[in-house]
Coordinates of C-alpha atoms in Angstrom, one line a residue:
Chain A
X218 CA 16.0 12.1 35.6
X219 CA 18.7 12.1 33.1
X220 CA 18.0 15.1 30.8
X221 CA 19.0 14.7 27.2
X222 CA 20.1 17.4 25.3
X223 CA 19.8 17.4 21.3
X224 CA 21.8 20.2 19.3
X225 CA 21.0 21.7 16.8
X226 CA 17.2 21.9 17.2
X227 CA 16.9 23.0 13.5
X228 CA 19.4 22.2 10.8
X229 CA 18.7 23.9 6.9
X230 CA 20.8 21.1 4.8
X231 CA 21.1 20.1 1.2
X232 CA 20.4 16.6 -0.6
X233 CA 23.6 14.9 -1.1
X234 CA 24.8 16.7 2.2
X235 CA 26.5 14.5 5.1
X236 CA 25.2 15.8 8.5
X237 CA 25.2 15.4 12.1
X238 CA 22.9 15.9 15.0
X239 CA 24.2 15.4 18.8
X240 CA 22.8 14.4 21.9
X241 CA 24.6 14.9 25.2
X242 CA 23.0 13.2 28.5
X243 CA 23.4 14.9 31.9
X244 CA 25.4 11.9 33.1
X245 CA 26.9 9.0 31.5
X246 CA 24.9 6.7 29.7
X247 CA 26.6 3.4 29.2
X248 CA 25.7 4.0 25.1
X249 CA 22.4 3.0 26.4
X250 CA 21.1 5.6 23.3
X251 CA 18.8 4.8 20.8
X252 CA 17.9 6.8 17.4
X253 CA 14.7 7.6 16.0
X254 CA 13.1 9.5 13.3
X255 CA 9.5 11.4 12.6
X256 CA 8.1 12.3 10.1
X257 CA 5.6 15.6 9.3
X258 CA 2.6 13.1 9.6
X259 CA 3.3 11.6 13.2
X260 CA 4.8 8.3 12.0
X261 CA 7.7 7.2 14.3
X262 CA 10.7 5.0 12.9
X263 CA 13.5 3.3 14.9
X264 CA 16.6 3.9 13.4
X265 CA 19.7 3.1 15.7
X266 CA 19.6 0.8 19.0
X267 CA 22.3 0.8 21.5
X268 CA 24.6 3.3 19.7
X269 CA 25.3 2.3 16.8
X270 CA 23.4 0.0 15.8
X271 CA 21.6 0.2 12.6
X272 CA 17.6 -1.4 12.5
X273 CA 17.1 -3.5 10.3
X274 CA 15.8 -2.4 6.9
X275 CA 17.4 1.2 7.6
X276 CA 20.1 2.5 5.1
X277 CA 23.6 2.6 6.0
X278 CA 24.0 6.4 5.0
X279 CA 22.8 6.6 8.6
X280 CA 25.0 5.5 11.4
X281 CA 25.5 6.1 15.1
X282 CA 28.5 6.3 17.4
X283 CA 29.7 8.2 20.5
X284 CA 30.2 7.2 24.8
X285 CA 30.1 8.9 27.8
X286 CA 27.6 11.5 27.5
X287 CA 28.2 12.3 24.2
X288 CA 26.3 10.4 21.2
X289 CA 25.9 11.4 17.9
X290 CA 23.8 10.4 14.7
X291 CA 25.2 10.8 11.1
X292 CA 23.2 10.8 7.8
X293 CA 26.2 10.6 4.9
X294 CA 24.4 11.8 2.2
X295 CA 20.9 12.9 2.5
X296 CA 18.3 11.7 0.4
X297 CA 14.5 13.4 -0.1
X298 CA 13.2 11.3 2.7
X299 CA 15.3 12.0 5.0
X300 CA 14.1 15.3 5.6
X301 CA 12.3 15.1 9.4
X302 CA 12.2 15.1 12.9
X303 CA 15.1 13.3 14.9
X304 CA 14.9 12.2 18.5
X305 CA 17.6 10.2 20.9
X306 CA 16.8 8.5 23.7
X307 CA 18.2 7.2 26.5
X308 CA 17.8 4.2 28.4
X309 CA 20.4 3.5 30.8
X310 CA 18.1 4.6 33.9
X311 CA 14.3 5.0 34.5
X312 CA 12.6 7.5 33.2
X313 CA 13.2 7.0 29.9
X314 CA 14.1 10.3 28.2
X315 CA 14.1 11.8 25.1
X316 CA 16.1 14.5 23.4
X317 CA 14.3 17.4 22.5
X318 CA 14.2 16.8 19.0
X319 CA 16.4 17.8 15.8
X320 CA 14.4 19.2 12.5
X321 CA 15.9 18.2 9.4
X322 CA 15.1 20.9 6.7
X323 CA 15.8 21.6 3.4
X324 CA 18.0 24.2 2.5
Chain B
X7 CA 3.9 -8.4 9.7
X8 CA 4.4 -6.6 13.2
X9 CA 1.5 -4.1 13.3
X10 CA 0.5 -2.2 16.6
X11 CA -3.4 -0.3 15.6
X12 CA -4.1 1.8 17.8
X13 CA -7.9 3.0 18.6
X14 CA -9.4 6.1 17.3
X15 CA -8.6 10.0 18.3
X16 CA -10.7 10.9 21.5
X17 CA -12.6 14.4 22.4
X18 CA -13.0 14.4 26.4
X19 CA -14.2 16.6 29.1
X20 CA -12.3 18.3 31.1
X21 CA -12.4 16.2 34.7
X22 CA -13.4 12.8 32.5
X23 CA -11.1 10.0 31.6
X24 CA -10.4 8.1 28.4
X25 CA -9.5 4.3 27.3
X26 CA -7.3 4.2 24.4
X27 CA -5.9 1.0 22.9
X28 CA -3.4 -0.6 21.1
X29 CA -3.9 -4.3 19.5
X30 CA -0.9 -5.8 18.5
X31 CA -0.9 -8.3 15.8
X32 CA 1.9 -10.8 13.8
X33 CA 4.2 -10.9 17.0
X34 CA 4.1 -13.5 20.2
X35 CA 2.2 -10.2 22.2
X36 CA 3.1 -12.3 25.8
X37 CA 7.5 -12.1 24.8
X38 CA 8.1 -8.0 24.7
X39 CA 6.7 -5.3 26.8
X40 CA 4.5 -2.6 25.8
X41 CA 5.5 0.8 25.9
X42 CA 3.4 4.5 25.8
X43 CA 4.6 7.9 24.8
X44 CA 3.0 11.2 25.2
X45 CA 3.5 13.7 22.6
X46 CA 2.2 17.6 23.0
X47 CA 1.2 19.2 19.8
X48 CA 4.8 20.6 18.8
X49 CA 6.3 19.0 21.4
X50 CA 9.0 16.3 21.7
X51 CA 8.2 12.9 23.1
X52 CA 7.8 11.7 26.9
X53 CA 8.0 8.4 27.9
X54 CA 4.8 7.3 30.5
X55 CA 5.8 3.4 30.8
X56 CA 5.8 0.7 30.1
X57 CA 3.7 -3.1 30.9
X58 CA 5.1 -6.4 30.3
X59 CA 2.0 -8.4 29.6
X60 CA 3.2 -12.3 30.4
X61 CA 3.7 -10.9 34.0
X62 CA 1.2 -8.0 34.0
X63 CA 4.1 -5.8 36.0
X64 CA 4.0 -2.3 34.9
X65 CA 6.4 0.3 35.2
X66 CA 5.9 4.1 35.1
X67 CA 7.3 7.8 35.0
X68 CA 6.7 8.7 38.5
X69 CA 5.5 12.1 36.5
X70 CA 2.6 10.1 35.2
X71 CA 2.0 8.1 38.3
X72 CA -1.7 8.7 39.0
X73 CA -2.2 9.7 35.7
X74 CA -2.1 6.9 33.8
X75 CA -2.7 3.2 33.9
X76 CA -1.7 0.5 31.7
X77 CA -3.1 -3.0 31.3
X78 CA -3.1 -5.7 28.9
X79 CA -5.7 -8.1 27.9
X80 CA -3.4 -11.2 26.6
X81 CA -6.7 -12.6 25.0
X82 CA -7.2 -10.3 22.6
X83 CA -3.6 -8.8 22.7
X84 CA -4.5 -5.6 23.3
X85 CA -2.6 -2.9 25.7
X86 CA -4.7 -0.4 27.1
X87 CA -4.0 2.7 28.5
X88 CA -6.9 5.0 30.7
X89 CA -6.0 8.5 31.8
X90 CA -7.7 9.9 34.5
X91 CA -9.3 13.6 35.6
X92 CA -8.1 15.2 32.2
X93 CA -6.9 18.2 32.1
X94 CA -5.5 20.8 28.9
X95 CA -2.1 19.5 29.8
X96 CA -3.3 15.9 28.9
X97 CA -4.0 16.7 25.2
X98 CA -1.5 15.4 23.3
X99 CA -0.6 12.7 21.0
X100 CA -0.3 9.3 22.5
X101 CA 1.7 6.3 21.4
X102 CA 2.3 2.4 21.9
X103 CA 5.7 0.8 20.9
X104 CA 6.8 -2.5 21.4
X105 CA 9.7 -2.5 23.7
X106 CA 12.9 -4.9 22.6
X107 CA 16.7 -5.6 24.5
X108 CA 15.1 -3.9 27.2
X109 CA 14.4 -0.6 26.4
X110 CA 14.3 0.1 22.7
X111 CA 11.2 0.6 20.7
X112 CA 11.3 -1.3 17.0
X113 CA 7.5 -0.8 15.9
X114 CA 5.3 2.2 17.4
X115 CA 1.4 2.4 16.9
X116 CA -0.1 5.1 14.2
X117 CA -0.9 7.1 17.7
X118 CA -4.2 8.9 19.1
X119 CA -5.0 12.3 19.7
X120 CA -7.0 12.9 22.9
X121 CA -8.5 16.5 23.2
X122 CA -9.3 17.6 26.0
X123 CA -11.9 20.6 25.7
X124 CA -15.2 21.2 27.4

């Protein structure tokens, strides 16, 4: 199984703040890497498909980009809501696997 | 309006199984596959599989082989999933998502909590 691995796990940040949360797969990925976000009351959101790109009805402050192994997700300037639980996942080979899962906290 | 309700949370006992659902409305149900994610209670997400309903071929984590089993009833467009011989490990929270280009998953179900306790 291709393991994903999300850094940080936690990230204090401020509103107005531009920030960035990584995922690096055990092997390459083919940007085969999608985005999502949770909030506190279980409610799953896609955000970013193949890489970089953006879902439809989600705000470009947030965008994706990366290859290889290494993928990233960017939020340019954080607004209330944006405070949550982010998760990649990869889909280049079966199982599907997720990241382990970046909190989003206020500073 | 893509909606995917899922059925309500679920108590079991320990050694029982358990039917969840999730109906999927405002979409052609037959053109995407139908995906399921396990969630433990502070825990990330795990993919189980996946059925694509016009062909009724599923696909699973080997991890949840045995486990799980999808199905899809294309006249009510409705996915199911039954667990099997529950354990504490098997309460979590559990998720549909409709699976698009492949792999990704634009619109996920409200998901169900299945507790396992005796």
């Amino acid at each position: 199984d291709i393991q994903m691995t999300q850094t940080p796990s936690s990230m204090p940040a401020s509103l107005g703040e531009r920030v960035t949360i990584s995922c690096r797969a055990s092997q390459g990925i083919s940007n085969y890497l999608n985005w999502y976000q949770q909030k506190p009351d279980g409610t799953i959101k896609p955000l970013i498909y193949y890489t970089s790109n953006l879902q439809s009805g989600v705000p470009s402050r947030f965008s994706g980009s990366g290859s290889g192994t290494d993928y990233s997700l960017t939020i340019s300037s954080l607004e209330p809501e944006d405070f949550a639980m982010y998760y990649c996942q990869q889909y280049d080979s079966s199982p599907l696997t997720f990241g382990s899962g970046t909190k989003l906290e206020i500073k | 309006e893509v909606k995917l309700q899922q059925s309500g949370d679920e108590l079991v006992r320990p050694g029982a199984s358990v039917k969840i659902s999730c109906k999927a409305s405002g979409y052609t149900f037959t053109s995407y596959s139908m995906h399921w994610v396990k969630q433990r209670p502070g825990q990330g997400l795990e993919w189980i599989g996946a059925i694509i309903p016009i062909i009724d071929t599923t696909e699973y984590n080997q991890k949840f082989k045995g486990k799980a089993t999808l199905t899809a009833d294309k006249s009510s467009n409705t996915a199911n999933m039954e667990l099997s011989r529950l354990t504490s490990e098997d309460s979590a929270v559990y998720y549909c998502a409709r699976g698009v280009r492949g792999r990704y998953f634009d619109y996920w179900g409200q998901g169900v909590m299945v507790t396992v306790s005796s």
